[in-house]
Every structure is written in C-alpha cells, then in structure tokens.
Amino acid sequence: ESLINTKEGHIAGKDPRQQLKNYCTCVNVLALTAADRDSYRAVVADAVRFLKDLQWDEGEGKSPKDDFYGGAGYDSSSRPDLSNTQFFLDALVAAGVPKDDPAYKKAITFVSRCQNLKGENNDQPWAGKIDDGSFIYTAAAGGKTKVEDNSDPQKGIPGYGSMTYAGIKSLIYCGVDEKDPRIQKAYEWIQKNYTVDSNPGMPDVRAEWGLYYYYHTMAKCLDVLGKDEVTDAKGQKHDWRADITAAIAKRQRGDGGFTNENDHWMEGDPDLVTGYALMALSHCKPKK
C-alpha cells in the first residue's frame, strides 16, 4: 500500500527510478488482485490505465509496422522487451481486463515478432534464419537475445528457454489459440529442449542466468497450457510439476530461502529469488 502513487497511477513508490515503474506496478497488481479487497479495485484500475499508457503504440508515434509496436518496456521511454511485456500481460489478466481490449491485440504484434518463425505474423528479416520457434529477448531495434552478445541478424538471433515459455504464455493471454502454428512451433522447441537443470538455449557459461525466473515462467506457462506432462524429443514423458519441485527443493538454503550463485539479473538477491521459487511452486501443486 505504501507504494501506491495516486498522482501518477502506478504502484512503484513515491519517486521510483524510471526503470522500475513497469515491473513493480505489474508485480503489485498481482499482489493486490490476489488480496481481493474492494478497497484495491480503484488502485488496480489506475494501475491498468498507467500500464496501458506505457505500451508502445500510436500514443508514442509508433505504427504497427514499427518493431516497438505493442510491446512494453521498463517505462514509457525504454525500448520494449518480452520480459517486461510478459509481466505487463500478467497484470492485465490478473486485473480482469476483457479479452477484447485493444492492448492484447497490440501485444500480439510485438510478441509474435519476438519469435524465430518466419511467416505472416513476423516480418523481421532475421525471423527465418533459425526458424525453430524459440523466442528472443526483444524484436525492437533490430532484435536482441541474451544467449550471446552482438548477434548478427544475418545469421539469426537465437532464442532461449525463459523467453520461449514467456512467449507461449503471452500469446495465450492475448487470445491466440493453442493450435496456432506459433504456439505449436514454440512447444516443439520446448519438447526438444526440456530441462530443469539450466535455462535452455543458453551456452554453458550462461546456463544458470535467470534460472529461477526460468522456473517461474516455465511453471506458469505449462499450467496455463493445461499440460500435466511434457514428452521430450526422445519420447520420454516428464511430470514437470515434480521435476520443478525437485529442482527447487535441492537448491533451498538452510534458512528456507533461495539464491542463485550466478548474480545475473539480480538473482543473487534472496528476496527476489525466493519470490520466484514460491511463484513457481504455486503452479506445481500435484493434481488431485
């Protein structure tokens, strides 16, 4: 409640750094909607309006032809990326924004452009170079991944696990049917790269970058998909709930919390990482 900014409409504090406004507002929308109190409805409605204003669209002078269009960034001036956009969509869904809201349709444009899949939904020049269905970090400004530095769009921009799960979940939240080629192709990538030991697609030196973020996104995505098992490329079936639970459990510290020895993306912070772990586990409860 202390982070509610009634003047600006966000939930990121009195005078937050610009880079925190989207993430913090989205996370706090999830918190306040979970609390389910009538007194928070106006606050959440203000936050939704704030978030929609952050989305890159005609208000920022962008047309559907622009690779920024439909995405969300750290704030209203930062280039959009799929990570910020997935949290943006999480918040809209949690807030009960109707499925016919234009924000979802705009987001589909951006999310689809983040996929390594050439077709009518992705007109980016690099989309067909790898064409494996995986998702990259952002399609904006020519495209960028976290798999490597300074990717050559002429050779392709490789995708990776956390963003591929984020891409699938985001498309579903935007109303794309699970039988759509975008989701089908991305799920094939998931099957070929199924693991709970690393963030797949990353090289060995970056294998644990964003590992807990990966667990959280993987669990939420597969839960939204309604999958109880994932059949990998070898035909082996995996109970992903049990796999993620075991992977997280073995990493728990003596004090009950979690941390990532690899501090990339703030995962050396036990408060953040323990939150990711709990969010992931909330989707891993055994089916009755």
Coordinates of C-alpha atoms in Angstrom, one line a residue:
E1 CA 0.0 0.0 0.0
S2 CA 2.9 2.3 0.7
L3 CA 4.0 2.0 -2.9
I4 CA 0.6 3.3 -4.4
N5 CA 1.3 6.5 -6.3
T6 CA -2.1 8.1 -6.6
K7 CA -0.7 11.1 -8.6
E8 CA 0.9 9.0 -11.4
G9 CA -1.3 5.9 -11.1
H10 CA 1.5 3.4 -10.7
I11 CA 2.4 1.2 -7.8
A12 CA 6.1 1.7 -7.7
G13 CA 6.6 4.2 -4.9
K14 CA 6.7 8.0 -4.4
D15 CA 9.8 8.7 -6.5
P16 CA 10.9 5.5 -8.2
R17 CA 13.6 5.0 -10.8
Q18 CA 12.0 5.1 -14.2
Q19 CA 13.3 1.5 -14.9
L20 CA 11.2 0.1 -12.0
K21 CA 7.8 1.5 -12.9
N22 CA 6.5 -1.2 -15.2
Y23 CA 7.9 -4.3 -13.3
C24 CA 6.9 -3.0 -9.9
T25 CA 3.5 -1.9 -10.9
C26 CA 2.8 -5.3 -12.6
V27 CA 4.0 -7.3 -9.6
N28 CA 2.0 -5.2 -7.2
V29 CA -1.2 -5.5 -9.4
L30 CA -0.7 -9.3 -9.0
A31 CA -0.3 -8.8 -5.2
L32 CA -3.4 -6.6 -4.8
T33 CA -5.6 -8.6 -7.0
A34 CA -4.6 -11.7 -5.0
A35 CA -5.5 -9.9 -1.8
D36 CA -9.0 -9.4 -3.4
R37 CA -10.2 -6.5 -1.4
D38 CA -12.8 -4.0 -2.6
S39 CA -10.6 -1.1 -1.4
Y40 CA -7.9 -2.0 -4.0
R41 CA -10.2 -2.0 -7.1
A42 CA -9.7 1.7 -7.8
V43 CA -5.9 1.4 -7.3
V44 CA -5.7 -1.6 -9.7
A45 CA -7.9 0.3 -12.3
D46 CA -5.5 3.3 -12.1
A47 CA -2.5 0.9 -12.5
V48 CA -4.1 -0.7 -15.5
R49 CA -4.5 2.7 -17.1
F50 CA -0.9 3.6 -16.3
L51 CA 0.4 0.3 -17.8
K52 CA -1.6 0.8 -21.0
D53 CA -0.1 4.2 -21.4
L54 CA 3.4 2.6 -21.2
Q55 CA 2.6 0.2 -24.1
W56 CA 4.3 1.3 -27.3
D57 CA 1.6 2.3 -29.8
E58 CA 0.2 5.3 -31.6
G59 CA 0.5 7.3 -28.5
E60 CA 4.2 7.1 -28.8
G61 CA 4.1 7.7 -32.5
K62 CA 4.5 4.1 -33.4
S63 CA 2.5 2.3 -36.1
P64 CA 2.0 -1.5 -36.4
K65 CA 4.9 -1.5 -38.9
D66 CA 7.4 -0.5 -36.2
D67 CA 9.2 -3.2 -34.3
F68 CA 8.5 -1.4 -31.0
Y69 CA 4.7 -1.6 -31.6
G70 CA 2.6 -3.4 -28.9
G71 CA 5.5 -4.1 -26.5
A72 CA 6.2 -2.8 -23.0
G73 CA 9.5 -1.7 -21.6
Y74 CA 10.8 -0.5 -18.2
D75 CA 8.9 2.8 -18.7
S76 CA 7.3 4.9 -21.4
S77 CA 10.6 5.8 -23.0
S78 CA 12.5 2.5 -22.8
R79 CA 12.5 0.1 -25.7
P80 CA 10.2 -2.8 -25.2
D81 CA 11.2 -6.4 -24.5
L82 CA 9.4 -9.7 -24.0
S83 CA 10.3 -9.9 -20.3
N84 CA 8.6 -6.6 -19.4
T85 CA 5.8 -7.4 -21.8
Q86 CA 5.0 -10.8 -20.2
F87 CA 4.7 -9.1 -16.8
F88 CA 2.5 -6.4 -18.4
L89 CA 0.2 -9.1 -19.7
D90 CA 0.2 -11.0 -16.4
A91 CA -1.0 -7.8 -14.7
L92 CA -3.8 -7.1 -17.3
V93 CA -5.1 -10.7 -17.0
A94 CA -5.0 -10.6 -13.2
A95 CA -6.8 -7.3 -13.2
G96 CA -9.6 -8.8 -15.3
V97 CA -9.1 -6.7 -18.4
P98 CA -11.5 -8.0 -21.1
K99 CA -10.0 -10.2 -23.8
D100 CA -11.3 -7.8 -26.5
D101 CA -9.2 -5.0 -25.1
P102 CA -7.0 -3.4 -27.8
A103 CA -3.9 -3.8 -25.6
Y104 CA -3.9 -7.5 -26.2
K105 CA -4.2 -7.2 -29.9
K106 CA -1.3 -4.7 -29.9
A107 CA 0.8 -7.1 -27.7
I108 CA 0.2 -10.0 -30.1
T109 CA 2.0 -8.0 -32.8
F110 CA 5.1 -7.4 -30.6
V111 CA 5.2 -10.9 -29.1
S112 CA 4.9 -12.6 -32.5
R113 CA 7.8 -10.6 -33.8
C114 CA 10.0 -11.9 -30.9
Q115 CA 9.7 -15.5 -32.3
N116 CA 12.1 -17.3 -34.6
L117 CA 9.4 -18.1 -37.0
K118 CA 9.0 -16.6 -40.4
G119 CA 5.5 -16.0 -41.6
E120 CA 2.6 -13.6 -41.8
N121 CA 3.0 -12.7 -38.1
N122 CA 6.7 -11.9 -38.2
D123 CA 8.1 -9.7 -40.9
Q124 CA 11.5 -9.2 -39.3
P125 CA 14.4 -10.0 -41.6
W126 CA 16.1 -12.4 -39.1
A127 CA 12.9 -14.4 -38.3
G128 CA 13.5 -17.2 -40.8
K129 CA 17.3 -17.5 -40.3
I130 CA 16.9 -20.0 -37.4
D131 CA 13.2 -20.6 -37.7
D132 CA 13.0 -23.0 -34.8
G133 CA 10.0 -21.5 -32.9
S134 CA 12.0 -20.2 -30.0
F135 CA 11.6 -16.6 -28.6
I136 CA 14.3 -14.0 -28.2
Y137 CA 14.5 -11.1 -25.7
T138 CA 13.2 -8.4 -28.0
A139 CA 12.4 -7.7 -31.6
A140 CA 12.8 -4.0 -31.0
A141 CA 15.7 -2.0 -32.5
G142 CA 16.6 -4.8 -34.8
G143 CA 16.4 -7.7 -32.4
K144 CA 18.4 -8.8 -29.3
T145 CA 19.0 -12.0 -27.4
K146 CA 20.6 -12.8 -24.1
V147 CA 22.2 -16.0 -25.5
E148 CA 25.1 -14.1 -26.9
D149 CA 26.4 -10.5 -27.2
N150 CA 26.1 -8.7 -30.5
S151 CA 24.1 -11.2 -32.5
D152 CA 24.4 -11.0 -36.3
P153 CA 20.8 -10.7 -37.6
Q154 CA 22.1 -12.0 -41.0
K155 CA 22.9 -15.3 -39.3
G156 CA 20.0 -15.3 -36.9
I157 CA 19.2 -14.4 -33.3
P158 CA 19.0 -17.5 -31.1
G159 CA 16.1 -17.9 -28.6
Y160 CA 16.2 -19.4 -25.1
G161 CA 14.0 -21.1 -22.5
S162 CA 12.7 -18.4 -20.3
M163 CA 11.6 -16.2 -23.2
T164 CA 10.1 -19.1 -25.1
Y165 CA 7.9 -20.0 -22.2
A166 CA 7.1 -16.3 -21.8
G167 CA 6.2 -16.1 -25.5
I168 CA 3.8 -19.0 -25.4
K169 CA 2.1 -17.8 -22.2
S170 CA 1.8 -14.2 -23.6
L171 CA 0.2 -15.4 -26.8
I172 CA -2.3 -17.5 -24.9
Y173 CA -3.1 -14.5 -22.6
C174 CA -3.7 -12.4 -25.8
G175 CA -6.2 -14.9 -27.0
V176 CA -4.2 -16.9 -29.5
D177 CA -5.4 -20.5 -29.9
E178 CA -3.2 -23.2 -28.7
K179 CA -3.4 -24.9 -32.1
D180 CA -1.9 -21.8 -33.7
P181 CA 1.4 -22.5 -35.6
R182 CA 3.2 -20.0 -33.3
I183 CA 2.4 -21.9 -30.2
Q184 CA 2.7 -25.3 -31.8
K185 CA 6.2 -24.5 -33.1
A186 CA 7.3 -23.0 -29.8
Y187 CA 6.1 -26.0 -27.9
E188 CA 8.1 -28.3 -30.2
W189 CA 11.2 -26.3 -29.2
I190 CA 10.2 -26.8 -25.6
Q191 CA 10.0 -30.5 -26.1
K192 CA 13.4 -30.7 -27.8
N193 CA 15.0 -28.6 -25.0
Y194 CA 13.1 -29.8 -21.9
T195 CA 15.2 -29.4 -18.8
V196 CA 15.1 -28.1 -15.2
D197 CA 18.9 -28.1 -14.8
S198 CA 19.5 -24.9 -16.8
N199 CA 17.9 -22.1 -18.8
P200 CA 17.9 -24.0 -22.1
G201 CA 19.3 -22.4 -25.2
M202 CA 22.0 -20.6 -23.2
P203 CA 25.6 -21.5 -23.6
D204 CA 27.3 -23.4 -20.7
V205 CA 28.8 -20.2 -19.2
R206 CA 25.3 -18.7 -19.0
A207 CA 23.4 -21.8 -18.2
E208 CA 22.2 -20.5 -14.8
W209 CA 21.5 -17.0 -15.9
G210 CA 17.9 -16.2 -14.8
L211 CA 17.4 -19.8 -13.6
Y212 CA 14.7 -19.0 -11.0
Y213 CA 13.0 -16.6 -13.4
Y214 CA 13.0 -19.6 -15.8
Y215 CA 11.4 -21.9 -13.2
H216 CA 8.6 -19.4 -12.5
T217 CA 7.9 -18.7 -16.2
M218 CA 8.1 -22.4 -17.2
A219 CA 5.7 -23.4 -14.4
K220 CA 3.2 -20.7 -15.1
C221 CA 3.3 -21.3 -18.8
L222 CA 2.7 -25.1 -18.6
D223 CA 0.0 -24.6 -16.1
V224 CA -1.8 -22.1 -18.4
L225 CA -1.3 -24.7 -21.3
G226 CA -3.0 -27.3 -19.1
K227 CA -0.2 -29.8 -19.6
D228 CA 0.4 -32.4 -16.9
E229 CA 3.3 -34.0 -18.8
V230 CA 5.8 -32.9 -21.4
T231 CA 7.0 -35.5 -23.8
D232 CA 10.6 -34.7 -24.8
A233 CA 12.3 -35.3 -28.2
K234 CA 13.2 -38.8 -27.2
G235 CA 9.6 -39.7 -26.4
Q236 CA 10.2 -39.7 -22.6
K237 CA 7.3 -38.2 -20.6
H238 CA 8.1 -35.7 -17.8
D239 CA 5.9 -34.7 -14.8
W240 CA 7.1 -31.1 -15.0
R241 CA 5.5 -30.3 -11.6
A242 CA 7.5 -32.9 -9.9
D243 CA 10.6 -32.0 -11.8
I244 CA 10.5 -28.3 -11.0
T245 CA 9.6 -29.0 -7.4
A246 CA 12.6 -31.3 -7.0
A247 CA 14.9 -28.9 -8.8
I248 CA 13.9 -26.1 -6.5
A249 CA 13.9 -28.2 -3.3
K250 CA 17.5 -29.3 -3.8
R251 CA 18.6 -25.7 -4.0
Q252 CA 16.9 -24.5 -0.9
R253 CA 19.2 -22.9 1.8
G254 CA 19.2 -23.8 5.4
D255 CA 17.3 -20.7 6.3
G256 CA 14.5 -21.7 4.0
G257 CA 15.3 -19.1 1.3
F258 CA 16.9 -19.4 -2.1
T259 CA 19.7 -17.6 -4.1
N260 CA 21.5 -18.1 -7.3
E261 CA 25.2 -18.3 -7.2
N262 CA 25.1 -16.5 -10.6
D263 CA 24.1 -13.0 -9.8
H264 CA 22.9 -12.0 -13.3
W265 CA 19.6 -10.2 -13.4
M266 CA 19.6 -9.7 -9.7
E267 CA 19.3 -13.4 -8.9
G268 CA 21.9 -13.1 -6.1
D269 CA 19.1 -11.3 -4.2
P270 CA 17.5 -14.0 -1.9
D271 CA 14.3 -11.9 -1.6
L272 CA 13.7 -11.8 -5.3
V273 CA 14.8 -15.4 -6.0
T274 CA 12.7 -16.8 -3.1
G275 CA 9.8 -15.0 -4.5
Y276 CA 10.4 -16.6 -7.9
A277 CA 10.7 -20.0 -6.3
L278 CA 7.4 -19.6 -4.4
M279 CA 5.6 -18.4 -7.5
A280 CA 6.9 -21.4 -9.4
L281 CA 5.9 -23.8 -6.7
S282 CA 2.4 -22.4 -6.5
H283 CA 1.9 -23.8 -10.0
C284 CA 3.4 -27.2 -9.1
K285 CA 0.8 -28.5 -6.7
P286 CA 0.1 -32.1 -7.5
K287 CA -3.2 -32.7 -9.4
K288 CA -5.8 -34.3 -7.2

